[in-house]
Tab-separated table of C-alpha atoms and ligand atoms in Angstrom:
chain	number	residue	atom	x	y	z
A	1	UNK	CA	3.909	15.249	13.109
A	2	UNK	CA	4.872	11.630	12.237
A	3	UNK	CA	3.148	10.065	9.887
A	4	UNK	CA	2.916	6.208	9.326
A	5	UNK	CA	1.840	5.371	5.558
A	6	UNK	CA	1.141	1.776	5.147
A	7	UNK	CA	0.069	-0.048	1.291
A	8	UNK	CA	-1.155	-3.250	0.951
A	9	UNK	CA	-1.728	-4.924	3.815
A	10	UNK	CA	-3.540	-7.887	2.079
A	11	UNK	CA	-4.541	-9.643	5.397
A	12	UNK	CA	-0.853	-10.327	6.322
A	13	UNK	CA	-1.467	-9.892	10.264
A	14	UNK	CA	1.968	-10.762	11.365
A	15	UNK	CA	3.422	-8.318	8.466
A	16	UNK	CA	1.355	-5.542	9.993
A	17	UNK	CA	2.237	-6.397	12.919
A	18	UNK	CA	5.956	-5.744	12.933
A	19	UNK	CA	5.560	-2.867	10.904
A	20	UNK	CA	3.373	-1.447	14.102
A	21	UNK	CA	5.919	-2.343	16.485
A	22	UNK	CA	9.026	-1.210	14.285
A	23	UNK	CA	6.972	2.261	13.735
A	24	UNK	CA	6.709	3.150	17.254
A	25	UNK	CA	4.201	5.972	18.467
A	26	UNK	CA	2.726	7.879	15.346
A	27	UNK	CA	0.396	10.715	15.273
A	28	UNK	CA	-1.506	10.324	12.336
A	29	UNK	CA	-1.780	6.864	9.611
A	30	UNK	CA	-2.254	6.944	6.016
A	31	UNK	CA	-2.800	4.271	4.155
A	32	UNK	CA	-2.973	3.678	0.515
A	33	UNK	CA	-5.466	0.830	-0.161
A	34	UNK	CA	-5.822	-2.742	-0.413
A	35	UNK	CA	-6.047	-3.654	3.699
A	36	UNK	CA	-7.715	-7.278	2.523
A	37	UNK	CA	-7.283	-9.924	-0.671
A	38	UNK	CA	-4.493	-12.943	-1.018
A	39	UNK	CA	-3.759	-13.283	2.890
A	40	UNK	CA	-5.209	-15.113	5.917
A	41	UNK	CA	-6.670	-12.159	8.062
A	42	UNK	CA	-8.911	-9.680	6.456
A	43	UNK	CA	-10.848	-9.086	9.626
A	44	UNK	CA	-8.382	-8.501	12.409
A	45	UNK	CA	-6.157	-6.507	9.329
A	46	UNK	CA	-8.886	-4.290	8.716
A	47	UNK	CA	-9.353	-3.688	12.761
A	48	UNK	CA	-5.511	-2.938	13.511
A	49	UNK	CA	-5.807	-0.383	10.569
A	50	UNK	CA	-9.111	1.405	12.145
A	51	UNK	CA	-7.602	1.778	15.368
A	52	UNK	CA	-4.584	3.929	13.824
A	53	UNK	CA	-4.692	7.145	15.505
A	54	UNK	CA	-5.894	9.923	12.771
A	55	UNK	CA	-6.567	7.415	10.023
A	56	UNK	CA	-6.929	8.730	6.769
A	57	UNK	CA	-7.691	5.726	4.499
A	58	UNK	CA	-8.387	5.166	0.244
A	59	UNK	CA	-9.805	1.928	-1.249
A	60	UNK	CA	-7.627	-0.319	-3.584
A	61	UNK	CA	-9.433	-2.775	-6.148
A	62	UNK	CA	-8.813	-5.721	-3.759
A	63	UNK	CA	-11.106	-4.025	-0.774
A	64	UNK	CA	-13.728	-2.951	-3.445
A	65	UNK	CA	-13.614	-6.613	-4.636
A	66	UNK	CA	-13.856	-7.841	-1.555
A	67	UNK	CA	-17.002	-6.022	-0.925
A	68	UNK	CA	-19.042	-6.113	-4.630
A	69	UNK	CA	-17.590	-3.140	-6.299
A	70	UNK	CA	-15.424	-4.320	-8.299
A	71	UNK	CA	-15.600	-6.691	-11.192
A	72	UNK	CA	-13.433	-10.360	-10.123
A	73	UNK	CA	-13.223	-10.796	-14.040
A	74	UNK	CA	-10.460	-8.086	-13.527
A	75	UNK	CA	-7.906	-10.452	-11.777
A	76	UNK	CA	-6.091	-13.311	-11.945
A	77	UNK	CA	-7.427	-16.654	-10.862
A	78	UNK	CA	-5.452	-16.637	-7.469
A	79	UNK	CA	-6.387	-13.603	-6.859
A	80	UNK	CA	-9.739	-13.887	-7.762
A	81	UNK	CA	-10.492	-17.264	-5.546
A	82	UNK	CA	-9.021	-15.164	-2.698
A	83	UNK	CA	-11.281	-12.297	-3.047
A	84	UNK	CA	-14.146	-14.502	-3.080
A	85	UNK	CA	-12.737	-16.429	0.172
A	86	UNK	CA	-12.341	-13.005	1.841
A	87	UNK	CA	-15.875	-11.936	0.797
A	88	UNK	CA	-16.996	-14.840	3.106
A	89	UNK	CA	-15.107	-14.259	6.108
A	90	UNK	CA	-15.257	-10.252	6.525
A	91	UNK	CA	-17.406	-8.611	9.517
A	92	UNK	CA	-20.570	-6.750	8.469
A	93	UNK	CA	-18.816	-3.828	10.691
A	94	UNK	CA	-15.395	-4.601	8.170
A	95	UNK	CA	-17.380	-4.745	5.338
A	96	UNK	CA	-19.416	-1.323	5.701
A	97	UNK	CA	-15.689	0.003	6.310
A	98	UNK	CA	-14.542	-0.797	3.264
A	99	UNK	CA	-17.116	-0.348	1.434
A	100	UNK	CA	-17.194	3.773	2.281
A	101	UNK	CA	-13.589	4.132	1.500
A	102	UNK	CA	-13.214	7.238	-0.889
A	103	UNK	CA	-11.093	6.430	-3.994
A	104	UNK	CA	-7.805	9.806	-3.347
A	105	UNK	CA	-8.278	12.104	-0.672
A	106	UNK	CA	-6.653	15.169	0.272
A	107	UNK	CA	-4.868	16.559	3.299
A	108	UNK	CA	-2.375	19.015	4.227
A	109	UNK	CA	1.128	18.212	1.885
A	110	UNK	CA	-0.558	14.997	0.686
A	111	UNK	CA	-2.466	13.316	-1.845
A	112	UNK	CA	-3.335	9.788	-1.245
A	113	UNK	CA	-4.606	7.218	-4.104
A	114	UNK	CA	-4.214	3.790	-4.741
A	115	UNK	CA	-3.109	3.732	-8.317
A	116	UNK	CA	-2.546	6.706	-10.265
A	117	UNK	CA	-4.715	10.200	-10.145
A	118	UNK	CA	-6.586	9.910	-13.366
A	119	UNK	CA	-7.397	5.672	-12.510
A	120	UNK	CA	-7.339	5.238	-9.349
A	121	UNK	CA	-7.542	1.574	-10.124
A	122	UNK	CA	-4.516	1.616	-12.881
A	123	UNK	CA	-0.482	0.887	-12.283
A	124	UNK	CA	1.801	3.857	-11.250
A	125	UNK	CA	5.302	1.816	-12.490
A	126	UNK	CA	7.267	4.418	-15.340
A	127	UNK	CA	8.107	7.571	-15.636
A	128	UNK	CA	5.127	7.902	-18.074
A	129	UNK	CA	2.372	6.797	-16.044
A	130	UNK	CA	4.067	9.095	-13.087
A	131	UNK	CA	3.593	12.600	-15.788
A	132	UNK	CA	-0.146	12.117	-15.742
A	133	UNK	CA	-0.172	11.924	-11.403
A	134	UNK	CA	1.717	15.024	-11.618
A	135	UNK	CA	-0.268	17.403	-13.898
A	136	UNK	CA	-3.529	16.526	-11.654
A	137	UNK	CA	-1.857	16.596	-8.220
A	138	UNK	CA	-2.385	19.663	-5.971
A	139	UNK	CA	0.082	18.830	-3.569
A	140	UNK	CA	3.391	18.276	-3.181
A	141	UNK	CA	3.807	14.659	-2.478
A	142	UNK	CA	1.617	11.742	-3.655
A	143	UNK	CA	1.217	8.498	-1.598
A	144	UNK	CA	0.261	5.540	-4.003
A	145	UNK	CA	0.332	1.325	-3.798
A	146	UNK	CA	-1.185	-1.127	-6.022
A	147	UNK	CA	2.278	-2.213	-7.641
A	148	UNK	CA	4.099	-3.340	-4.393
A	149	UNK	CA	6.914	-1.814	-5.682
A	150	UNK	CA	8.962	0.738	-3.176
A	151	UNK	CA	9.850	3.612	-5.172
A	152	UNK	CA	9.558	7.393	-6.306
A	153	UNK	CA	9.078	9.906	-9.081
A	154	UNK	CA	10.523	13.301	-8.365
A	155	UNK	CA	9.672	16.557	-10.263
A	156	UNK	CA	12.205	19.508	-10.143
A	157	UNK	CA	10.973	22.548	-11.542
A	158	UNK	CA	8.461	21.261	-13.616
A	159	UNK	CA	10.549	18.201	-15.265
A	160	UNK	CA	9.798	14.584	-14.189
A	161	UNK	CA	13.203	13.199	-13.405
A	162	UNK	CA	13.898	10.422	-15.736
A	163	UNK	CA	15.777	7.785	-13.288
A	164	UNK	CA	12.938	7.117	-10.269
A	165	UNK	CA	14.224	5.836	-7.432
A	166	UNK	CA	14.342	2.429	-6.224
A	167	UNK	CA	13.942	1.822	-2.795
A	168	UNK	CA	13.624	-1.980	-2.130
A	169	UNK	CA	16.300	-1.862	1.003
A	170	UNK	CA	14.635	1.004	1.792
A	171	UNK	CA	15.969	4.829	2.205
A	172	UNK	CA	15.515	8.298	2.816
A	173	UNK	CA	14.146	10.900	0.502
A	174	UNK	CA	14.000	14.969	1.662
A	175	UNK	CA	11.299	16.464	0.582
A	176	UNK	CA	13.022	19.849	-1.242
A	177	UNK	CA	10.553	22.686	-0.710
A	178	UNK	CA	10.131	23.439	-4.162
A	179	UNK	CA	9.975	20.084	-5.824
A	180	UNK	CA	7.276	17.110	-6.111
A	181	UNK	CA	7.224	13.889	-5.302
A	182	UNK	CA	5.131	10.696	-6.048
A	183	UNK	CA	6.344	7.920	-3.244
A	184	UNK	CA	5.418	4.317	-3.041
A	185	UNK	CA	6.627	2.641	-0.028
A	186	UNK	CA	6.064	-0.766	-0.784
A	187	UNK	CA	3.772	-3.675	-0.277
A	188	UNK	CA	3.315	-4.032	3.189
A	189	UNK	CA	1.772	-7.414	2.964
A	190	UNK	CA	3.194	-8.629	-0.339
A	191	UNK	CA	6.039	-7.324	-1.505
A	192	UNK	CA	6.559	-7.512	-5.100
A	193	UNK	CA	10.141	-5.498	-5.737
A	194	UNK	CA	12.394	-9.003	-4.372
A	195	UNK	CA	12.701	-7.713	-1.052
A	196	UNK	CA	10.581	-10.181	1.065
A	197	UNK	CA	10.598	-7.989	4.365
A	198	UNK	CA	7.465	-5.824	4.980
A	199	UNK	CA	7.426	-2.491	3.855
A	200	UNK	CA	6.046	0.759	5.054
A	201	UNK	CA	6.715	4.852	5.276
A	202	UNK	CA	7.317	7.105	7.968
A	203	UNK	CA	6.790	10.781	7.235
A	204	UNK	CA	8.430	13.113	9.511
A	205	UNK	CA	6.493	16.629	8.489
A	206	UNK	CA	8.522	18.925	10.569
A	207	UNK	CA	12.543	17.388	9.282
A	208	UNK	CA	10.144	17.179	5.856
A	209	UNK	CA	11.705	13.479	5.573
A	210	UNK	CA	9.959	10.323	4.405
A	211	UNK	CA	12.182	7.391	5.538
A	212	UNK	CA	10.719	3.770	3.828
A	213	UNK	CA	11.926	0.919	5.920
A	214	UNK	CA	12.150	-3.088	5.285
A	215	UNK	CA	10.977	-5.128	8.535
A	216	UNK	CA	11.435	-8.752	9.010
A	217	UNK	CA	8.697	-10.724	9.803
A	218	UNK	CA	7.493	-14.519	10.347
A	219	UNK	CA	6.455	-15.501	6.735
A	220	UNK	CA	5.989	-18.963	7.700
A	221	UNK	CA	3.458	-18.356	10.389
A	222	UNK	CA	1.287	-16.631	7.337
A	223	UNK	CA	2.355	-19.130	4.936
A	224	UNK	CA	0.451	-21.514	7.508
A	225	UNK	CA	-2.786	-20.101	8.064
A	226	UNK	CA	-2.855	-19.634	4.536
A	227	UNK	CA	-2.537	-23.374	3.718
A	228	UNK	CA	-4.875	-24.374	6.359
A	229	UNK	CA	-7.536	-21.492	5.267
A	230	UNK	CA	-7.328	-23.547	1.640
A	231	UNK	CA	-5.698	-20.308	-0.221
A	232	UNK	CA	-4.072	-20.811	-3.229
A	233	UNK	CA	-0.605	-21.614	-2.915
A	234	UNK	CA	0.947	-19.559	-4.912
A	235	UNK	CA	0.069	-16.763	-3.052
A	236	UNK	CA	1.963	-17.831	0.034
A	237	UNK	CA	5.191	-19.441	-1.788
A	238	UNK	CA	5.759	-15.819	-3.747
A	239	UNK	CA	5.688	-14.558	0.389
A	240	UNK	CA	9.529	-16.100	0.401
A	241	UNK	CA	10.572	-14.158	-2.054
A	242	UNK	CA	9.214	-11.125	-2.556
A	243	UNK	CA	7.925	-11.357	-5.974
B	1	ZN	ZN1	-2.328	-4.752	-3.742
């Protein structure tokens, strides 16, 4: 099976869009929360993402936002004014979508959650907040987002490894039968690690290889309709450079 695993979409249309077309045919999606919040396209972001084939889906704290679950007080003021522009525009059909994501789910080799196990909603970014993941994961690999940060924890017979690794041009890791692994493969729509390329996962389940790749894609064109949509403009400069 190949597996696409997308995180943090954030309404970037054209960033999901060359992720789509670099991915070629998958058989199943997984995706790690946050589909809407900063960019211009909730709607048709949230409609690519339901058509996946397979689609297993969690929320992130910017979809919950976006529908009334989750307290605004929580973020920023950018952030904040885009969640409440977002609430505006989304579909009834979108919004019920959203609205029933579960918070981790379970399949086969994988966990997914947005954040961390304990808090869904927290940041996954050290070697301390990965220990906690691991003692309640079931499974040998974890999928998070939230951070926008491409990168992952590995633990070899029972010890967290203390260097993660960083994979902001991307890379391969194999999946050793006996270890675990907590992956992050980036901010798909807003890449936070200085990398300003898109960023998404491929799992290939039978070579047991997760491969995150770095996609170029036309940041002005977002940068645009978020100018003209009246979104704060810090959210679109940071799209330049990846931070
Ligand atoms: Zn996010």
């Amino acid at each position: 099976m190949r597996y696409l695993i997308l995180a943090d979409v954030h309404s970037n249309l054209e960033a999901l869009g060359a992720v789509l077309d670099d991915a070629g045919r998958v058989d199943a999606a997984l995706c790690l929360g946050d589909l809407v919040g900063y960019g211009p396209d909730p709607n048709a972001c949230v409609q690519r993402v339901r058509a996946l084939p397979d689609l297993s889906c969690v929320a992130g704290n910017h979809d919950l936002a976006a529908v009334g679950g989750y307290d605004v007080s929580w973020f920023n003021s950018h952030a904040r004014e885009a969640v409440l522009w977002t609430q505006q525009q989304l579909t009834a059909e979108n919004r019920d979508f959203l609205a029933h994501l579960p918070l981790t789910r379970t399949l086969g080799p994988f966990t997914l959650v947005h954040g961390t196990l304990p808090e869904p909603m927290e940041y996954l970014s050290s070697q301390w907040e990965a220990r906690a993941t691991f003692q309640e994961m079931s499974t040998p690999l974890c999928l998070v987002g939230h951070t926008h940060i491409a990168e992952a924890y590995t633990q070899a017979n029972g010890v967290i490894m203390p260097q993660h690794q960083a994979l902001l041009d991307g890379g391969e890791i194999k999946l050793a039968a006996r270890d675990r692994y907590i992956v992050n493969c980036g901010g798909l729509g807003q890449p936070r690690d200085g990398n300003p390329r898109a960023a998404y996962g491929l799992y290939d389940s039978r070579r047991r290889v997760l491969s995150v790749r770095r996609v170029e894609y036309d940041i002005p064109a977002v940068q645009d309709k978020m100018r003209r949509a009246g979104l704060p403009p810090m959210l679109s400069d940071r799209l330049t450079h990846g931070r």
